[in-house]
Coordinates of C-alpha atoms and ligand atoms in Angstrom, one line a residue:
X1 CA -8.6 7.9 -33.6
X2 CA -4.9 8.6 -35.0
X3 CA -2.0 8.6 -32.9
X4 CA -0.3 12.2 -32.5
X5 CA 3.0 12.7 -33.4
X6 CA 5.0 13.0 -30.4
X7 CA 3.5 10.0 -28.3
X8 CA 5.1 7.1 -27.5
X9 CA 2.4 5.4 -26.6
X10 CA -1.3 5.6 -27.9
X11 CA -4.1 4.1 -26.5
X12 CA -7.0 3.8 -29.1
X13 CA -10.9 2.7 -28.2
X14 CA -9.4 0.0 -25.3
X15 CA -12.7 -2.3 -24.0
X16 CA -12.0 -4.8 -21.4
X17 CA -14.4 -7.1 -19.3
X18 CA -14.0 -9.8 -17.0
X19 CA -16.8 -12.4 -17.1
X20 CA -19.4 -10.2 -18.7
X21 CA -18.5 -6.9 -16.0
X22 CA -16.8 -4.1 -18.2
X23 CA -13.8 -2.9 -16.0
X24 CA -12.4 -0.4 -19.2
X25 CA -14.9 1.1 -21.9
X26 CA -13.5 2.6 -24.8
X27 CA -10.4 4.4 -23.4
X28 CA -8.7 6.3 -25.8
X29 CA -5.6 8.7 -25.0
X30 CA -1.9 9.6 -25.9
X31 CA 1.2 9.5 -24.0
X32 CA 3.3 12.2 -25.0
X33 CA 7.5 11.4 -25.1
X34 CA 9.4 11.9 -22.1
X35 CA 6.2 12.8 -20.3
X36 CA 5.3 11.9 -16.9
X37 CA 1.8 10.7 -17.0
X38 CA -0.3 10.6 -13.8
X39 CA -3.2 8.0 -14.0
X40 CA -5.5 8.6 -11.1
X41 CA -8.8 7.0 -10.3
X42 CA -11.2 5.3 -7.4
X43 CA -10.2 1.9 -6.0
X44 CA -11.8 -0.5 -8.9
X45 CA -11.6 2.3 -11.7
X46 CA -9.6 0.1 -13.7
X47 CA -5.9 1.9 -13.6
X48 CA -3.9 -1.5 -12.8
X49 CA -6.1 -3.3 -15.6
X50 CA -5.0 -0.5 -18.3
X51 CA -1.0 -0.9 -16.8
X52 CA -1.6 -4.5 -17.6
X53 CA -2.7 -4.4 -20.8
X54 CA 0.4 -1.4 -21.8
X55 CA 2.4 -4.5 -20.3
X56 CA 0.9 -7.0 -22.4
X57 CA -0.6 -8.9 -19.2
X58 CA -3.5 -8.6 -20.0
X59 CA -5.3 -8.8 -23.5
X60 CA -8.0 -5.8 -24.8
X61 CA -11.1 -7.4 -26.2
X62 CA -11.0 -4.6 -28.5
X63 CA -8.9 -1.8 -29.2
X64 CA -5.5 -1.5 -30.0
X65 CA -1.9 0.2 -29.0
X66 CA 0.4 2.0 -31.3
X67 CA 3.8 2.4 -30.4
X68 CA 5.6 5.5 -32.0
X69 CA 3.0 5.6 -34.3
X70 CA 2.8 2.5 -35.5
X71 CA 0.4 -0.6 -34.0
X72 CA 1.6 -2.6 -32.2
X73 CA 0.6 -6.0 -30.5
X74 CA 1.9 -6.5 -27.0
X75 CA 0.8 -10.6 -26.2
X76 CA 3.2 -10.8 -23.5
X77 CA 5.0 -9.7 -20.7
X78 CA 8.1 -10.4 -22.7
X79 CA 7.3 -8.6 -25.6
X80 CA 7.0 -5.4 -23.7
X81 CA 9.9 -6.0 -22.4
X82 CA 11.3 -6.1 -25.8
X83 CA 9.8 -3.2 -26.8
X84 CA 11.3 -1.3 -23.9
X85 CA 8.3 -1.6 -21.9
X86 CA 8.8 -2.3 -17.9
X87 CA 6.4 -1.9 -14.9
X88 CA 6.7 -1.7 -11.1
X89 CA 3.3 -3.6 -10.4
X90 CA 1.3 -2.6 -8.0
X91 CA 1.6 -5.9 -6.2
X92 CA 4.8 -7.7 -6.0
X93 CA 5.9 -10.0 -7.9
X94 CA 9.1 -11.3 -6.2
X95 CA 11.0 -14.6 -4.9
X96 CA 10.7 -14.6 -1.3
X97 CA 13.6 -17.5 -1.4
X98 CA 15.8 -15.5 -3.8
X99 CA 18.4 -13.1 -2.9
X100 CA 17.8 -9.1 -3.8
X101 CA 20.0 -9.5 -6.3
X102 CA 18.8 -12.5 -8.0
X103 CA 15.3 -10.7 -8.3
X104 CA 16.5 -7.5 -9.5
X105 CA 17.9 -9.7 -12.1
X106 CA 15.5 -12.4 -12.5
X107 CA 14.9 -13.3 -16.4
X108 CA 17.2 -10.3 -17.2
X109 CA 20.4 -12.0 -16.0
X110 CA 23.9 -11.2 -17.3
X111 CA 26.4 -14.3 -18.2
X112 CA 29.5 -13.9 -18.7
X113 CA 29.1 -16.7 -21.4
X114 CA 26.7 -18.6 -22.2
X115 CA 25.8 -20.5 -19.0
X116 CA 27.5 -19.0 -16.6
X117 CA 26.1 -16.0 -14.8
X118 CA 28.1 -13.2 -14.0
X119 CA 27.0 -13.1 -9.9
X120 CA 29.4 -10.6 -9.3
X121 CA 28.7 -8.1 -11.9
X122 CA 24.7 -8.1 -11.1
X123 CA 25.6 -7.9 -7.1
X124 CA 27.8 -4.6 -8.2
X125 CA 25.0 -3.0 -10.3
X126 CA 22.2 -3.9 -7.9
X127 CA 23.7 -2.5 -5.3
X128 CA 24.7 0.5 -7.5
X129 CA 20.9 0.7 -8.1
X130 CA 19.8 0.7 -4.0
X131 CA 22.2 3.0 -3.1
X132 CA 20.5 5.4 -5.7
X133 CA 17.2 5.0 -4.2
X134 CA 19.1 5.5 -0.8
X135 CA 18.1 2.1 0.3
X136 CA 20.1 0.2 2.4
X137 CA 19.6 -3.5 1.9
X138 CA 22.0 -5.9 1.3
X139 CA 22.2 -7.6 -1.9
X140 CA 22.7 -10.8 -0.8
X141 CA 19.6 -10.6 1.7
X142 CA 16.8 -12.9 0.9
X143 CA 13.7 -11.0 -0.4
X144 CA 11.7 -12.8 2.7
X145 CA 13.5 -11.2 4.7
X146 CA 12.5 -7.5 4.0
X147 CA 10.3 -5.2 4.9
X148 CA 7.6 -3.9 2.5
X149 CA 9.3 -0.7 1.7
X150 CA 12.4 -2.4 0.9
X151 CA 10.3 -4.7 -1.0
X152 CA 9.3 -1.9 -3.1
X153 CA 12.7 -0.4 -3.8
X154 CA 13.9 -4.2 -5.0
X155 CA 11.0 -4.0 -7.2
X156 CA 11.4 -0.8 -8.9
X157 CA 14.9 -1.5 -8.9
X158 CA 14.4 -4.6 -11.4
X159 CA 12.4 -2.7 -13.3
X160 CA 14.9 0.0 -13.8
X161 CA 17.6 -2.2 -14.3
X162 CA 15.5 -2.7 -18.1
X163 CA 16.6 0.7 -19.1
X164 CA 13.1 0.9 -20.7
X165 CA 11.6 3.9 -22.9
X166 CA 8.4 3.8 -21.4
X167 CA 8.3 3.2 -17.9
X168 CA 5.1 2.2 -16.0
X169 CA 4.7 2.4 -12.2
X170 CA 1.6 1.3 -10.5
X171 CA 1.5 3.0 -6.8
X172 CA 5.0 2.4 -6.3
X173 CA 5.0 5.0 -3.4
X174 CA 2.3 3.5 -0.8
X175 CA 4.9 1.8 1.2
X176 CA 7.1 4.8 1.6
X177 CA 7.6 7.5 3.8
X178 CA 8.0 11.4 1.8
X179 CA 11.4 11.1 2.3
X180 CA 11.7 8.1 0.2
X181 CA 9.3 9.4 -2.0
X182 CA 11.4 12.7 -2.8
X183 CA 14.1 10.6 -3.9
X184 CA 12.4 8.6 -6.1
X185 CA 10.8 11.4 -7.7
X186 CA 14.6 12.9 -8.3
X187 CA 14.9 9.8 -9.9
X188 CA 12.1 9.4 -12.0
X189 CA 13.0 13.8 -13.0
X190 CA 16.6 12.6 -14.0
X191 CA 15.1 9.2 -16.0
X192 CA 12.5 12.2 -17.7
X193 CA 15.8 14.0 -18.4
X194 CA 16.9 11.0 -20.5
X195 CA 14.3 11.0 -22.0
X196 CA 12.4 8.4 -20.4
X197 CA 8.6 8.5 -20.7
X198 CA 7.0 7.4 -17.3
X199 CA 3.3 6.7 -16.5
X200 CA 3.2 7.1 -12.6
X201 CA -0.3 6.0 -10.6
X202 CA -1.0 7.0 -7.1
X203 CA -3.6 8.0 -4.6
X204 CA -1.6 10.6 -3.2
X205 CA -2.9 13.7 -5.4
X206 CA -0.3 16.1 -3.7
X207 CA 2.5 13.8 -5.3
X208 CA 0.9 13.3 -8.6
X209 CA 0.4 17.1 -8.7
X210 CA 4.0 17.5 -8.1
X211 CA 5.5 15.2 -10.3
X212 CA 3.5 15.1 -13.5
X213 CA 2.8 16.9 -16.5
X214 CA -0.2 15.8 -17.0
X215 CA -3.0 13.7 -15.3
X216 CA -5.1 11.6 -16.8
X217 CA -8.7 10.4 -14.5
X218 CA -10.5 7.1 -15.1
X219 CA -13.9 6.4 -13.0
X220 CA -15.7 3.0 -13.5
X221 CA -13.9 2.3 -16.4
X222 CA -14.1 5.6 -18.1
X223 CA -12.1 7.8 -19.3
X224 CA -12.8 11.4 -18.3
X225 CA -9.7 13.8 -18.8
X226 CA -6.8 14.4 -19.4
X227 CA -5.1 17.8 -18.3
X228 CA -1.9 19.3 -18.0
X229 CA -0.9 18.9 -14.2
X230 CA -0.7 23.0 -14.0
X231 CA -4.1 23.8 -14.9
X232 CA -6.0 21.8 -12.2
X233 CA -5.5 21.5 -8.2
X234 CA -5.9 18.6 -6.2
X235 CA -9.6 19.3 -5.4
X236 CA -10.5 19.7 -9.0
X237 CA -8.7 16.0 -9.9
X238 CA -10.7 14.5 -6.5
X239 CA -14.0 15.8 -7.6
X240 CA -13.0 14.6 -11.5
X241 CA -12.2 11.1 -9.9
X242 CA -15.6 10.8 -7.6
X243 CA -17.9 12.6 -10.2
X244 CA -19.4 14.7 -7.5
X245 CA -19.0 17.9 -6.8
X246 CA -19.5 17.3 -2.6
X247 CA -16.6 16.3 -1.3
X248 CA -16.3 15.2 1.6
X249 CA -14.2 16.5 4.6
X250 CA -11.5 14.0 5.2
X251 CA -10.6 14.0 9.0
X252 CA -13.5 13.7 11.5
X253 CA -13.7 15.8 14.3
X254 CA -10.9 14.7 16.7
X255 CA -12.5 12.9 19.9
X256 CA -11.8 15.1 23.3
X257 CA -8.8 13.1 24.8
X258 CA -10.5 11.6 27.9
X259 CA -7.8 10.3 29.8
X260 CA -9.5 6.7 29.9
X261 CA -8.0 3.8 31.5
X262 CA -4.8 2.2 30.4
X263 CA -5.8 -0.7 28.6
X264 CA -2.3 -1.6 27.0
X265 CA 0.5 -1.3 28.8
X266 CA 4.2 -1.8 27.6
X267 CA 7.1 -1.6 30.0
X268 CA 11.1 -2.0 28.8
X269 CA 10.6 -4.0 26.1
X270 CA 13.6 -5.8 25.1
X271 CA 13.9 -7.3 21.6
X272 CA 17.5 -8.2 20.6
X273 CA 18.9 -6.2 18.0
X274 CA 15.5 -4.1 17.9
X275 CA 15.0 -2.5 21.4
X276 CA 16.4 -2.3 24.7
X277 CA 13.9 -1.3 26.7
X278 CA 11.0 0.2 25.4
X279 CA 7.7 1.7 27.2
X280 CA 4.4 3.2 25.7
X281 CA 1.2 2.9 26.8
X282 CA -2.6 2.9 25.3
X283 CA -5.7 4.4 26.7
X284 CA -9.5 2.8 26.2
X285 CA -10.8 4.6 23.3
X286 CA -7.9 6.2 22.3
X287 CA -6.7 6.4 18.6
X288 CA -3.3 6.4 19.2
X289 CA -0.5 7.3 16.3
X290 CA 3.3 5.9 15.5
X291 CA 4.7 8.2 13.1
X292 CA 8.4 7.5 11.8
X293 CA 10.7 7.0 9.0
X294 CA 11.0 3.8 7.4
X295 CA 13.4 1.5 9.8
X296 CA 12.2 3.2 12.7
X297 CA 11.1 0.0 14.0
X298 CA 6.9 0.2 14.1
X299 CA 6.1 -2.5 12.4
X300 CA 8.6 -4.5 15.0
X301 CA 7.3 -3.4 17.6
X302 CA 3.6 -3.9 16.7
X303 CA 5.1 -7.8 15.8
X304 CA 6.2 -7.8 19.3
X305 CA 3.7 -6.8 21.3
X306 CA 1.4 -9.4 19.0
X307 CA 3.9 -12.5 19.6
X308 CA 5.3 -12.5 16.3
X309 CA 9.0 -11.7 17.6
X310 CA 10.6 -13.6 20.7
X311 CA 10.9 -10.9 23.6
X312 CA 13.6 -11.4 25.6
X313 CA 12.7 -8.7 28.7
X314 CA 10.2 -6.0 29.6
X315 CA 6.4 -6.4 30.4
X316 CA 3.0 -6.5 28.4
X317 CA -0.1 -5.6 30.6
X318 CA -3.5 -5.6 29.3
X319 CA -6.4 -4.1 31.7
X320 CA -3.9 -3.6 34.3
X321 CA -2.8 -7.5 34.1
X322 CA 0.8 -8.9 33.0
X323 CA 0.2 -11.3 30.5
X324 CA 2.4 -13.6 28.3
X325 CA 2.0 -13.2 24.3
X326 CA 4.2 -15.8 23.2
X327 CA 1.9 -16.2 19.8
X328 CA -0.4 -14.6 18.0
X329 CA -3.0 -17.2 19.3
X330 CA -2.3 -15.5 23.0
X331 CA -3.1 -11.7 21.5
X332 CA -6.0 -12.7 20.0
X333 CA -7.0 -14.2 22.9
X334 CA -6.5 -10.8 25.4
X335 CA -9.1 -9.1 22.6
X336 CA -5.5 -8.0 20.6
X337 CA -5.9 -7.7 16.2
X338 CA -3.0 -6.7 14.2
X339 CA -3.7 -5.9 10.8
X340 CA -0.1 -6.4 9.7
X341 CA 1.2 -3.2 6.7
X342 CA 2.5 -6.5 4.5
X343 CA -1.7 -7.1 2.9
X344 CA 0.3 -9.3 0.2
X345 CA 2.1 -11.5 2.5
X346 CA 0.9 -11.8 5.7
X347 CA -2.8 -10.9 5.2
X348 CA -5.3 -11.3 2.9
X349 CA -5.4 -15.4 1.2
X350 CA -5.8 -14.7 -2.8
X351 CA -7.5 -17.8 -3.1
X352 CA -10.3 -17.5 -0.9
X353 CA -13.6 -14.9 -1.6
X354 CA -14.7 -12.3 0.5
X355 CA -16.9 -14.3 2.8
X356 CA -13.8 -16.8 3.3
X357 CA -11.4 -13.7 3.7
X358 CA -13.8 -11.5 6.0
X359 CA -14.4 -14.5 8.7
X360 CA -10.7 -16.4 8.4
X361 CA -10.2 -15.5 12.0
X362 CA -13.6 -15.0 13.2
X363 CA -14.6 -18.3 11.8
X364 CA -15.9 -20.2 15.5
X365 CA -18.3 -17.2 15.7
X366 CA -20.0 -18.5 12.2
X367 CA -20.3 -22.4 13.5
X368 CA -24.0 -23.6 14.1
X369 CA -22.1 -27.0 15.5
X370 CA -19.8 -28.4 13.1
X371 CA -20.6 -26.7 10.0
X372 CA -20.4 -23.3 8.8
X373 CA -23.1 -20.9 8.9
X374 CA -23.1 -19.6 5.2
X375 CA -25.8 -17.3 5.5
X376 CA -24.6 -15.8 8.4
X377 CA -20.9 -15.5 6.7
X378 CA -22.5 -13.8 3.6
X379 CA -24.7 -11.5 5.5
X380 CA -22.0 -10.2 7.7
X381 CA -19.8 -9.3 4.3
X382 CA -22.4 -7.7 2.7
X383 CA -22.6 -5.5 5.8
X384 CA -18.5 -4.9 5.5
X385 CA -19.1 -4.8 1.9
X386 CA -21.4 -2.2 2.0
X387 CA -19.5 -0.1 4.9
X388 CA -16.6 0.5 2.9
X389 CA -17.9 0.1 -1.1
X390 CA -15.9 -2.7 -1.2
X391 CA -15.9 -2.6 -5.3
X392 CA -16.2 -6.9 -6.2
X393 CA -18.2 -8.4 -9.2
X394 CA -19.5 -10.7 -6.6
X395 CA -18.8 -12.3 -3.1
X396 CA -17.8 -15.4 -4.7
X397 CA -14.8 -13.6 -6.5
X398 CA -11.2 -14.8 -4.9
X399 CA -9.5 -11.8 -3.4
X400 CA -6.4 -12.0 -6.5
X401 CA -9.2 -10.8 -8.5
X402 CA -9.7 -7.7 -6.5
X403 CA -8.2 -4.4 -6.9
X404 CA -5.9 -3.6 -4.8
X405 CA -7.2 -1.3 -2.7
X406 CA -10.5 -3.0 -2.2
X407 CA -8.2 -5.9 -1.2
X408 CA -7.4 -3.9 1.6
X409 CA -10.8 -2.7 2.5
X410 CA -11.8 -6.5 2.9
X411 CA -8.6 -7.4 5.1
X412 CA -9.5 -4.5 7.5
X413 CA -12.9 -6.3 7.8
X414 CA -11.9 -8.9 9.0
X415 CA -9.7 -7.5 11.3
X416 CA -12.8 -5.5 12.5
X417 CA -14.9 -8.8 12.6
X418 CA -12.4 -10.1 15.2
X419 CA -14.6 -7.9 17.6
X420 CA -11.1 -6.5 18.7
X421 CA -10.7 -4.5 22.2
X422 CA -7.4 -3.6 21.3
X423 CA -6.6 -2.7 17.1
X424 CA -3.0 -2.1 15.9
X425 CA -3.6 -0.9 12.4
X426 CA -0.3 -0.8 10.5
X427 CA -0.8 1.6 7.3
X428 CA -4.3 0.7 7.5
X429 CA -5.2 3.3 4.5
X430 CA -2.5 2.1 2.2
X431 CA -3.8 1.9 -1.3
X432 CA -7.1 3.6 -0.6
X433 CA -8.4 6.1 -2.8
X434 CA -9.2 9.4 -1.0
X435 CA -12.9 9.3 -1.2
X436 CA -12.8 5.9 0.8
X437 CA -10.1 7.1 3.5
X438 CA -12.8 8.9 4.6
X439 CA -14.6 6.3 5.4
X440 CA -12.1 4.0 7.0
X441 CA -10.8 7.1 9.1
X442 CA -14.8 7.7 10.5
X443 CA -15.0 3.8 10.9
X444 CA -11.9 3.9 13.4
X445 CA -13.1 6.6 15.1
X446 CA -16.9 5.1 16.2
X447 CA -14.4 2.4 17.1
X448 CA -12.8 4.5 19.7
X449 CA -16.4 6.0 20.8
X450 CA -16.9 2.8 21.4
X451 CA -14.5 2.0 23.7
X452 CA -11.8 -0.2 21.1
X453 CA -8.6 1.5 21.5
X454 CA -6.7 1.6 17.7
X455 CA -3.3 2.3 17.3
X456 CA -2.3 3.9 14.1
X457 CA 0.6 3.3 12.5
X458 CA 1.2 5.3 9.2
X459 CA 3.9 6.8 7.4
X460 CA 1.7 9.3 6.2
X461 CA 2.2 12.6 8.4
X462 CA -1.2 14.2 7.4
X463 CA -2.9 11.0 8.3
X464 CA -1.5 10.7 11.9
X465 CA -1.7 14.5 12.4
X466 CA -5.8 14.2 11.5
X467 CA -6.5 11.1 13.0
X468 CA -4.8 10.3 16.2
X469 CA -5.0 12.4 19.8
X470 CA -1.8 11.5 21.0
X471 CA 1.6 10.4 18.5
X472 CA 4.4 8.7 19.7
X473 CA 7.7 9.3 17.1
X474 CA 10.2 6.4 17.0
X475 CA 13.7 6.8 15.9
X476 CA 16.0 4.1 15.4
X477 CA 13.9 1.6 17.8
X478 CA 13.4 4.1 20.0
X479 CA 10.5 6.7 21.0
X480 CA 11.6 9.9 20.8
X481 CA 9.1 11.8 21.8
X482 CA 5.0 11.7 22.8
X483 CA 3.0 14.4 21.1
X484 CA -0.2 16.0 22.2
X485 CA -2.7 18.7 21.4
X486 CA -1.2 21.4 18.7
X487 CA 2.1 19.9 19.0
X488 CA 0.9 17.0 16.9
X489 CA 2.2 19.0 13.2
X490 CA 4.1 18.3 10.4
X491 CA 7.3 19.8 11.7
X492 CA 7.5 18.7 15.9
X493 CA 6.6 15.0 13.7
X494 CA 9.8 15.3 11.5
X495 CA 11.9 16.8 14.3
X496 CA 11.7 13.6 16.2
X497 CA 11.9 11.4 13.6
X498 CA 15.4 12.6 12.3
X499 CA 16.7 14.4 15.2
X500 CA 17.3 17.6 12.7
X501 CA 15.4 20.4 13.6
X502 CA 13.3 22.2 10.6
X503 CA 13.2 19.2 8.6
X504 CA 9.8 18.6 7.0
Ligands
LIG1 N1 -8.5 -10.8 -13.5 C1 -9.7 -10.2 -13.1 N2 -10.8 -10.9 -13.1 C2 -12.0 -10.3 -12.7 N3 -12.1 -9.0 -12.4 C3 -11.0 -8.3 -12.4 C4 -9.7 -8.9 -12.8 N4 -8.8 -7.9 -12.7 C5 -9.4 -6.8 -12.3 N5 -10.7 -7.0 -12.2 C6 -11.8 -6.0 -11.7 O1 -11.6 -4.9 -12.5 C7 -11.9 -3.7 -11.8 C8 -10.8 -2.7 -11.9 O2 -9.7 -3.2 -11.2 P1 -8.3 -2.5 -11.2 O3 -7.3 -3.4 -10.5 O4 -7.9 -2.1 -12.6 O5 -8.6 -1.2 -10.4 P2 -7.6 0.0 -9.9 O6 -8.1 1.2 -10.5 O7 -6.2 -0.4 -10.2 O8 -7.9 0.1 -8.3 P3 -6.9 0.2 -7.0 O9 -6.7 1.7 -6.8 O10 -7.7 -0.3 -5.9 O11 -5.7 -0.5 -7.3 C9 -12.2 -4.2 -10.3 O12 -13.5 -4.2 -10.1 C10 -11.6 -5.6 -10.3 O13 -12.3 -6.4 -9.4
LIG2 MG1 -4.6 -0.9 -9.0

């Protein structure tokens, strides 16, 4: 294959395995200039391995890239970089112990001279950078400190901050609420105005409709087309990315709201600089949503209510009893799982496989005496395995090896292996492909027919409005308002969430 003229980038006869598994066979496409290129595909297709290997990451055993017509090897990170190459990886790759600032500038600092660093001129143009992407973090916070979302703006931040040609951004939208999302899509238009060429993955086929020009679908490793964005709908790119033409229906039937006992019960909560007395409750069976914007304080609250925040006033009852959650240990103990929205830092270990992973918490359950039953372990994954079509080589493989969304998948198992009574699932489909939502959404809802009461977090509005029977909408650390029946839509959502009426 010859590169066209007009692409940047051309991808020519790319083959990749991993220990004898092919992950990429043959891929061969172009990337036109100043194009935004939508790469869709399953969780496992192999999207993040092609990024990596554009980024020079990664290494294609055969194949080859040419740049502007010309080939060109890409061994390392730093070479792309060079070549005006920068990514927004899917998952971060940031200093918890450094300042924003220092990590937007991290191996791209400026210096006044040779030596000295120029703190004050990186603090400016970071800052400069956030309050373009309408985030308000502080530049001298320390990354630990921020949520995921913010997280994901300090990392596309740094990215931008290369001023690179080709600009590569793997799911850089699963931690944010559509507000967010619209402006970094005016971004990434004005960046296309420049001139900028930007290859944009997502699962959300209603965004990469919206902001590409073309789409390009992989499926186990294949490539299978590409088309211009105007000439196919978002059913047409599902059924390209599962290879069947059944798709499918997404939501499952909505359980009758039985107005079942309360199980969790949570009276004027007080949480210092977070809320000042806060009350919600949970029925048995229920599948209860928290919509909001980013900030509205969900994620807090969840941490709360799971003894991951000191409480300083208000009461927690479960079945009808007060108890004390000082520590996680205590929620786990009252039946409580939290599968926490932050998979990369407070979940899944990379280390450890999916047997290791799947029974972390659940481990006493697995012990014939001292030692661990193994067979047991393994048998119970391959059930979890096969539930969600968790995509892994084998069940030896460390989670870091894992795509990202079947990373996921395995830290919901375990969640679910917990034998939880009551589930608080933060942005439990983040990273998902929409063929496997699916399954995750009927999972949580044999949950509730069986009595486990889940409560839903999710920025995503179409996800609460299909899933859950009741929403609560928080605003600034505070619930404004409880929805039920057909006043669970789009715009009573939005109306709560910002106060402004007709905004959707
Ligand atoms: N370093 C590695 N070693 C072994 N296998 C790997 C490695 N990197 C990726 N894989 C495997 O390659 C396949 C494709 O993974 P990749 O991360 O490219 O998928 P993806 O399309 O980005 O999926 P997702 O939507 O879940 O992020 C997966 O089966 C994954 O386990
Ligand atoms: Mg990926």
């Amino acid at each position: 294959m010859t590169a066209k003229t007009g692409d940047i980038l051309s991808i020519e006869n790319i083959t990749k395995s991993f220990s004898g598994v092919k992950v990429l066979s043959d891929i061969s496409f172009g990337i036109r200039s100043g194009e935004i290129m939508g790469l869709i595909g399953e969780n496992g297709a192999g999207k993040s391995t092609l990024i990596k290997i554009i980024s020079g990451i990664y290494q294609p055993d055969s194949g080859s890239l040419k740049l502007d017509g010309k080939e060109t090897a890409i061994p390392d990170y730093i070479t792309a970089k060079s070549l005006g190459i920068a990514i927004v990886p899917q998952e971060f790759n940031l200093i918890n112990t450094l300042t924003v600032f220092e990590n937007i500038f991290l191996g791209n600092e400026i210096r006044r001279r040779p030596g000295l660093l120029d703190k004050q001129k990186m603090r400016e143009l970071s800052a400069k950078q956030l309050e373009d992407l309408k985030m308000p973090v502080r530049v001298n916070q320390l990354v630990s400190s921020l949520s995921v979302a913010e997280k994901q703006m300090v990392e596309i931040s740094k990215a931008l901050m290369l001023h690179a040609r080709l600009l590569v951004m793997d799911e850089p939208t699963t931690t944010l609420t559509s507000r967010e999302v619209e402006t970094l899509f005016t971004l990434m238009r004005d960046l296309k105005s420049q001139g900028v060429t930007i290859i944009f993955v997502s699962h959300k086929l209603n965004e990469v409709k919206t902001i590409c020009d073309r789409i390009t679908v992989l499926r186990d490793g294949n490539l299978i087309s590409v088309d211009e964005a105007a000439s196919v709908n978002e059913e047409d790119i599902a059924r390209k990315m599962i290879g069947r033409k059944d798709f499918a229906k997404i939501f499952p039937e909505k359980l009758p709201r039985e107005a079942g006992t309360e199980v969790l019960d949570v009276n004027g909560l007080v949480v210092k600089g977070l809320f000042d007395g806060l009350s919600f409750s949970l029925r048995r069976g229920e599948v209860l949503g928290f919509a909001g914007l980013v900030g509205s304080g969900r994620t807090e609250l969840a941490e709360s209510v799971m003894g991951l925040r000191p409480v300083q006033g208000g009461t927690i009852s479960v079945n009808g009893k007060t108890v004390h959650i000082k520590k996680p240990a205590d929620a786990l103990r009252y039946k409580l799982g939290y599968l926490s929205e932050d998979r990369q830092g407070k979940g899944i270990v990379q280390g450890f496989n999916l047997p290791q992973n799947v029974t972390l918490i659940s481990l006493k359950e697995y012990l014939k005496w001292v030692l661990i039953d193994k067979k047991a372990e393994t048998d119970k994954t391959a059930e979890y395995v096969r539930a969600f079509k968790i995509r892994a080589a084998s069940d030896k493989m460390q989670l870091r090896f894992l795509s990202g969304g079947n990373q996921q998948k395995v830290y919901l198992s375990r969640w679910l292996d917990t034998g939880p009574e009551i589930l608080i699932l933060d942005e439990p489909t983040r990273g998902i492909d929409v063929n496997a939502k699916h399954e995750i959404y009927e999972f949580i809802h044999q949950l509730a027919e069986r009595g486990i009461s889940c409560l839903v977090i999710s920025s995503e509005l179409e996800e609460v409005i299909g899933l859950c029977s009741r929403v609560y909408v928080m605003r600034e650390g505070k619930i404004a308002g409880c929805l039920e029946g057909n006043h669970i839509n789009g715009e009573e959502i939005m109306f709560h969430a910002t106060g402004i009426k007709g905004s959707t």
